[in-house]
XYZ file of C-alpha atoms in Angstrom:
379
model
C 33.947 -82.057 -68.397
C 30.253 -81.470 -69.043
C 29.133 -79.331 -66.463
C 25.009 -79.340 -64.274
C 22.664 -77.949 -66.178
C 21.924 -74.108 -64.509
C 18.701 -74.033 -62.257
C 16.153 -71.968 -64.340
C 14.725 -71.090 -60.837
C 15.681 -68.041 -59.569
C 16.387 -67.305 -55.739
C 13.729 -64.385 -54.726
C 15.683 -61.201 -53.940
C 15.681 -59.662 -50.537
C 13.794 -57.239 -49.367
C 15.441 -54.121 -49.575
C 15.012 -51.282 -46.656
C 15.036 -47.873 -48.232
C 16.323 -46.004 -44.909
C 13.868 -43.352 -44.576
C 14.293 -39.466 -44.335
C 12.279 -38.697 -41.657
C 14.106 -37.665 -38.041
C 13.025 -38.066 -34.688
C 11.646 -35.600 -33.619
C 13.163 -32.821 -31.702
C 13.430 -32.996 -27.606
C 15.973 -30.646 -27.538
C 18.706 -27.767 -29.094
C 21.203 -26.178 -27.139
C 22.293 -23.535 -29.078
C 26.312 -21.490 -28.813
C 25.996 -18.481 -26.229
C 27.877 -16.141 -27.576
C 26.678 -13.290 -25.377
C 27.292 -15.214 -22.575
C 30.639 -16.220 -23.414
C 31.433 -12.831 -24.325
C 29.753 -11.478 -20.870
C 32.107 -14.272 -18.717
C 35.047 -13.458 -20.276
C 34.869 -10.230 -18.937
C 33.510 -10.539 -15.713
C 36.462 -11.067 -13.546
C 37.810 -7.765 -15.200
C 34.916 -6.247 -14.324
C 33.996 -7.476 -10.826
C 37.152 -6.357 -9.949
C 36.648 -2.190 -9.917
C 34.739 -0.214 -7.451
C 31.215 -0.686 -9.163
C 29.463 -3.220 -11.593
C 26.463 -4.878 -12.498
C 25.720 -7.982 -14.296
C 23.123 -8.971 -16.233
C 19.955 -10.746 -13.557
C 20.168 -13.923 -16.055
C 23.808 -14.352 -14.213
C 21.612 -14.505 -11.362
C 19.635 -18.266 -12.255
C 22.945 -20.241 -14.223
C 24.884 -21.954 -12.047
C 23.396 -25.281 -9.662
C 23.974 -23.955 -6.810
C 22.187 -20.532 -7.298
C 19.134 -22.583 -9.920
C 18.875 -24.548 -6.301
C 17.868 -21.810 -4.584
C 16.105 -20.036 -6.943
C 13.827 -22.399 -6.682
C 14.096 -22.575 -3.197
C 12.858 -19.282 -3.123
C 10.469 -19.113 -5.180
C 8.803 -22.133 -3.691
C 8.589 -19.776 -0.420
C 7.337 -16.315 -2.173
C 3.808 -15.643 -1.138
C 4.206 -14.657 -4.614
C 4.548 -17.543 -5.927
C 1.031 -19.100 -4.736
C -0.350 -16.230 -5.709
C 0.164 -16.644 -8.979
C -0.735 -20.079 -9.451
C -4.559 -19.734 -8.404
C -5.073 -17.276 -10.727
C -4.146 -19.282 -14.776
C -6.472 -20.934 -15.218
C -8.780 -17.468 -15.528
C -5.687 -17.189 -17.337
C -6.434 -20.246 -19.585
C -10.681 -19.364 -20.477
C -9.687 -15.457 -21.795
C -6.408 -17.474 -23.986
C -9.108 -20.085 -24.930
C -11.532 -17.688 -26.323
C -8.797 -15.905 -28.858
C -7.760 -19.035 -30.312
C -8.028 -20.377 -33.097
C -8.639 -23.895 -34.776
C -5.519 -24.194 -35.749
C -2.436 -26.293 -34.544
C -1.163 -24.207 -31.898
C 2.661 -23.364 -30.671
C 3.010 -22.195 -27.296
C 6.896 -21.085 -26.285
C 7.508 -20.694 -22.910
C 10.108 -17.293 -22.706
C 12.299 -17.732 -19.911
C 10.983 -20.534 -18.794
C 12.123 -21.360 -15.668
C 11.671 -24.215 -13.705
C 7.850 -24.078 -15.736
C 5.873 -24.454 -12.887
C 3.053 -21.312 -14.275
C 3.897 -22.799 -17.892
C 3.732 -26.309 -17.442
C -0.347 -25.546 -15.359
C -1.240 -22.793 -17.632
C -0.632 -25.446 -20.563
C -2.803 -27.777 -19.006
C -5.638 -26.334 -18.556
C -5.059 -25.071 -22.119
C -5.146 -29.333 -23.241
C -7.770 -29.830 -21.637
C -10.276 -26.996 -23.488
C -8.297 -27.104 -26.890
C -8.490 -29.903 -29.521
C -5.977 -28.503 -31.976
C -2.480 -30.231 -32.241
C -0.240 -28.617 -29.427
C 3.346 -28.296 -29.391
C 5.110 -26.627 -26.475
C 9.132 -25.094 -26.754
C 10.463 -24.908 -23.193
C 13.425 -21.763 -23.251
C 15.533 -20.761 -21.040
C 19.222 -19.926 -20.461
C 20.022 -21.516 -17.263
C 20.338 -25.559 -17.657
C 19.323 -26.601 -14.593
C 16.018 -24.718 -14.537
C 15.390 -25.327 -17.473
C 16.294 -29.319 -16.938
C 13.077 -29.310 -14.646
C 10.952 -27.422 -16.459
C 10.970 -30.645 -19.276
C 10.864 -33.176 -16.407
C 7.984 -31.500 -15.006
C 6.021 -30.799 -17.871
C 7.230 -34.842 -19.225
C 5.946 -36.128 -16.207
C 2.692 -33.090 -16.523
C 1.391 -33.907 -20.058
C 1.429 -37.478 -21.044
C 2.479 -37.956 -24.580
C 0.288 -37.934 -27.654
C -0.064 -38.011 -31.083
C -1.745 -34.567 -30.408
C 1.561 -32.793 -27.920
C 4.587 -32.301 -28.569
C 7.426 -30.979 -26.619
C 10.705 -29.704 -26.146
C 13.651 -27.182 -24.898
C 15.441 -24.871 -26.264
C 18.527 -23.660 -24.824
C 19.314 -20.009 -25.409
C 19.666 -16.826 -24.908
C 16.508 -14.604 -25.098
C 18.505 -11.344 -26.254
C 19.317 -13.944 -29.453
C 16.825 -15.731 -29.834
C 16.243 -14.334 -33.940
C 19.340 -16.234 -35.057
C 15.882 -19.242 -34.153
C 13.178 -17.949 -36.223
C 12.622 -20.670 -38.115
C 11.982 -23.282 -35.676
C 10.381 -21.091 -33.619
C 8.054 -19.415 -36.427
C 6.582 -22.149 -38.124
C 4.094 -21.797 -40.889
C 0.196 -21.953 -41.268
C -0.204 -22.556 -37.311
C -1.311 -19.776 -34.198
C 1.739 -19.068 -32.045
C 0.561 -18.025 -28.149
C 4.134 -16.682 -26.457
C 4.206 -16.665 -22.820
C 6.352 -14.404 -21.324
C 5.175 -15.097 -17.357
C 7.496 -13.918 -13.377
C 10.135 -11.340 -13.904
C 10.760 -12.441 -17.575
C 10.233 -9.042 -19.431
C 12.158 -6.456 -16.966
C 15.547 -9.243 -17.029
C 15.998 -8.109 -20.312
C 18.199 -5.399 -21.777
C 15.931 -3.402 -24.405
C 12.155 -4.040 -23.317
C 11.172 -2.428 -27.145
C 14.296 -4.564 -29.089
C 12.929 -7.645 -27.895
C 8.920 -6.725 -28.556
C 10.310 -5.340 -32.176
C 12.812 -7.803 -33.081
C 13.014 -10.886 -31.137
C 9.150 -11.715 -32.015
C 9.392 -10.339 -35.797
C 8.214 -14.217 -36.996
C 4.694 -13.687 -35.535
C 2.047 -13.288 -37.376
C -1.832 -11.558 -37.206
C -3.781 -13.712 -34.290
C -1.215 -15.119 -32.371
C -1.433 -13.659 -28.758
C 0.913 -12.483 -26.499
C 1.064 -13.505 -22.110
C 2.709 -10.605 -20.496
C 3.018 -10.491 -16.845
C 4.915 -7.554 -15.609
C 5.127 -5.619 -11.498
C 2.734 -3.491 -11.610
C 4.032 0.202 -10.584
C 2.588 2.812 -8.191
C 2.229 6.220 -10.083
C 3.766 9.191 -8.152
C 7.094 10.761 -7.212
C 10.142 9.044 -5.888
C 9.523 9.497 -2.652
C 6.205 8.317 -3.169
C 6.910 5.073 -4.418
C 9.320 4.094 -1.435
C 6.480 4.941 1.043
C 4.057 2.989 -1.060
C 6.664 -0.171 -2.484
C 9.695 0.277 0.270
C 8.591 -2.340 2.157
C 7.315 -4.538 -0.153
C 11.174 -4.182 -1.553
C 12.763 -4.823 1.840
C 10.665 -7.913 2.011
C 12.293 -9.052 -1.580
C 15.030 -8.495 -0.747
C 15.083 -10.733 2.642
C 13.463 -13.677 0.634
C 15.988 -12.733 -1.888
C 19.939 -13.216 -0.648
C 20.593 -17.709 0.043
C 19.624 -17.529 -3.622
C 21.735 -14.060 -4.810
C 24.474 -15.288 -2.128
C 24.139 -18.702 -3.985
C 24.842 -17.121 -7.255
C 27.544 -14.333 -6.942
C 29.735 -17.091 -4.951
C 31.528 -18.011 -8.228
C 32.466 -15.271 -8.290
C 33.399 -13.210 -5.308
C 35.303 -15.147 -2.632
C 34.271 -13.382 0.381
C 30.317 -12.935 1.215
C 28.155 -9.057 0.831
C 28.408 -7.838 4.254
C 25.670 -5.496 3.156
C 22.431 -5.593 1.085
C 20.788 -2.441 -0.728
C 18.297 -2.026 -3.009
C 18.435 1.652 -4.938
C 15.319 2.593 -6.513
C 16.202 3.762 -11.091
C 13.976 5.603 -12.002
C 15.735 6.259 -15.356
C 14.015 3.894 -17.651
C 12.890 3.095 -21.714
C 9.281 2.427 -20.773
C 7.566 6.081 -18.967
C 5.649 5.027 -15.593
C 8.175 2.314 -15.494
C 11.139 1.844 -13.022
C 13.185 -0.807 -11.284
C 14.560 -1.595 -7.479
C 18.346 -2.872 -8.246
C 20.282 -5.289 -5.314
C 23.377 -3.906 -4.113
C 25.422 -6.333 -3.011
C 28.989 -4.994 -0.922
C 31.899 -7.350 -0.754
C 34.946 -6.269 0.999
C 37.943 -7.284 -0.493
C 42.218 -6.598 -0.281
C 41.888 -2.755 -2.174
C 38.647 -1.530 -0.246
C 34.761 -2.830 -0.865
C 33.391 -3.217 -4.202
C 29.953 -2.702 -4.902
C 28.303 -4.800 -6.831
C 24.445 -4.459 -9.212
C 22.935 -8.415 -8.542
C 19.496 -8.015 -10.054
C 17.226 -5.954 -10.846
C 13.113 -5.501 -10.451
C 11.132 -3.649 -13.032
C 7.531 -2.266 -12.361
C 6.080 -1.253 -15.524
C 2.298 1.172 -15.965
C 0.021 -0.750 -17.696
C -1.759 1.978 -19.591
C 2.313 2.962 -20.863
C 3.531 -0.222 -22.013
C 0.602 -1.051 -23.654
C 0.630 1.805 -25.517
C 4.584 0.560 -25.710
C 3.070 -2.608 -27.099
C 0.555 -0.624 -29.691
C 2.857 0.757 -31.274
C 5.266 -2.281 -31.613
C 1.590 -4.177 -32.769
C -0.181 -6.641 -30.633
C -3.257 -5.160 -29.526
C -5.091 -6.198 -25.729
C -7.679 -8.039 -26.240
C -8.356 -8.860 -22.399
C -8.155 -6.275 -19.341
C -5.162 -7.541 -16.753
C -4.959 -10.017 -14.600
C -4.190 -9.257 -11.273
C -2.746 -11.438 -9.420
C -3.820 -12.529 -4.994
C -1.253 -10.550 -4.574
C -1.307 -7.099 -6.498
C 1.737 -5.991 -7.355
C 1.782 -7.863 -10.794
C -0.296 -8.175 -13.892
C -0.426 -10.714 -16.457
C -2.004 -8.695 -19.887
C -3.386 -10.518 -23.106
C -2.430 -9.291 -26.806
C -3.091 -10.342 -30.205
C -0.785 -9.597 -32.909
C -2.368 -7.187 -35.559
C -2.868 -6.870 -39.440
C -1.448 -3.791 -40.172
C 1.997 -4.161 -37.373
C 4.577 -3.785 -39.500
C 3.002 -0.281 -40.982
C 2.997 0.941 -37.192
C 6.199 2.549 -35.335
C 8.863 0.943 -34.198
C 7.883 2.683 -30.269
C 5.894 5.565 -29.428
C 7.171 8.854 -28.816
C 6.761 8.416 -25.332
C 9.315 5.733 -25.556
C 11.548 7.701 -27.745
C 11.628 10.624 -25.239
C 12.394 8.721 -22.155
C 14.766 7.366 -24.578
C 16.433 10.091 -24.782
C 15.619 11.393 -21.215
C 17.533 8.893 -20.006
C 20.867 9.873 -22.790
C 21.045 13.762 -21.550
C 20.831 12.482 -17.845
C 23.736 10.319 -18.340
C 26.183 12.529 -20.423
C 25.474 15.281 -17.743
C 25.553 12.542 -14.674
C 22.351 13.654 -13.230
C 21.553 9.750 -11.972
C 18.307 9.667 -9.798
C 17.988 6.920 -7.041
C 16.474 7.033 -4.097
C 18.261 4.770 -1.914
C 16.708 2.630 0.928
C 18.593 1.857 4.079
C 21.496 -0.714 3.621
C 21.174 -3.901 5.389
C 23.929 -6.555 6.693
């Protein structure tokens, strides 16, 4: 049997679809929170003691406490006072920006109200590409900040937005994502973020080690009052008590997952044994009645800083002030703008004054000479 002749016509090959190596843009990174997990394992045992303290970040972690914190911010007059100065802050920052792509690192962003509004002002006049990273340890607050940013900053080829769920104390683990070459960075530490860190100077030295010459740091801190403990209590005690009154609902919600009873008493303690000279903290103490006896828990602390001494410490770490501090309408806080200098690595890690303060604090702890001023308890 003869076979039919083969056709000389060949079918055209199907087009091949070569997979691209480009990954979709990153919009969120959820990291393992090792330090938080270790603290969570030790927290039940610590809370059984007569006195204990918890890291301030625990006040925001759960959904009920995050919602209560947002209600506290909405009612606080200081929140509205801070919002009025954001346009002036943006103008100061714009004067020190290059025409290079800008990475804005909003650290400890919370609900993102201040940071997103500030970036809005910057994006209106800064023509270069802009990337906004929102970082926080509280998933409910970070979700709120991300939603706020997506609604307020229209997507475009010139803007990037992503969220980082991570612990500020472990920021060095994510340096490859945060500190990209050939870009200028603006680091935002607004609100009380700096004062909630365990060691502020250690974080500024190692957590921001990826910053290069020309990067900017916008740092907001509550202002300290010079003088003795009696003078501080006399001039700032009423404001501290007002903060306690406004924050009780929020801090009660933060304690609820860890203690069975509601706090029976609230008190403030003035702690002047801080690492940075001229710095002190108002500590919020909650007393909870239990069967073995009352337990006192330090739920939160708000640090206040002397602007001149803080600037001295930052100079020693390679950050030079480039503008006068912007004091808010309430007068109790100020935003400082620093620029990373070219010889940052050659400078010392901390100022001699900070080292003396640290050693004196250690000596005070060894001899049990903790000095504190306690205000009247609140029931």
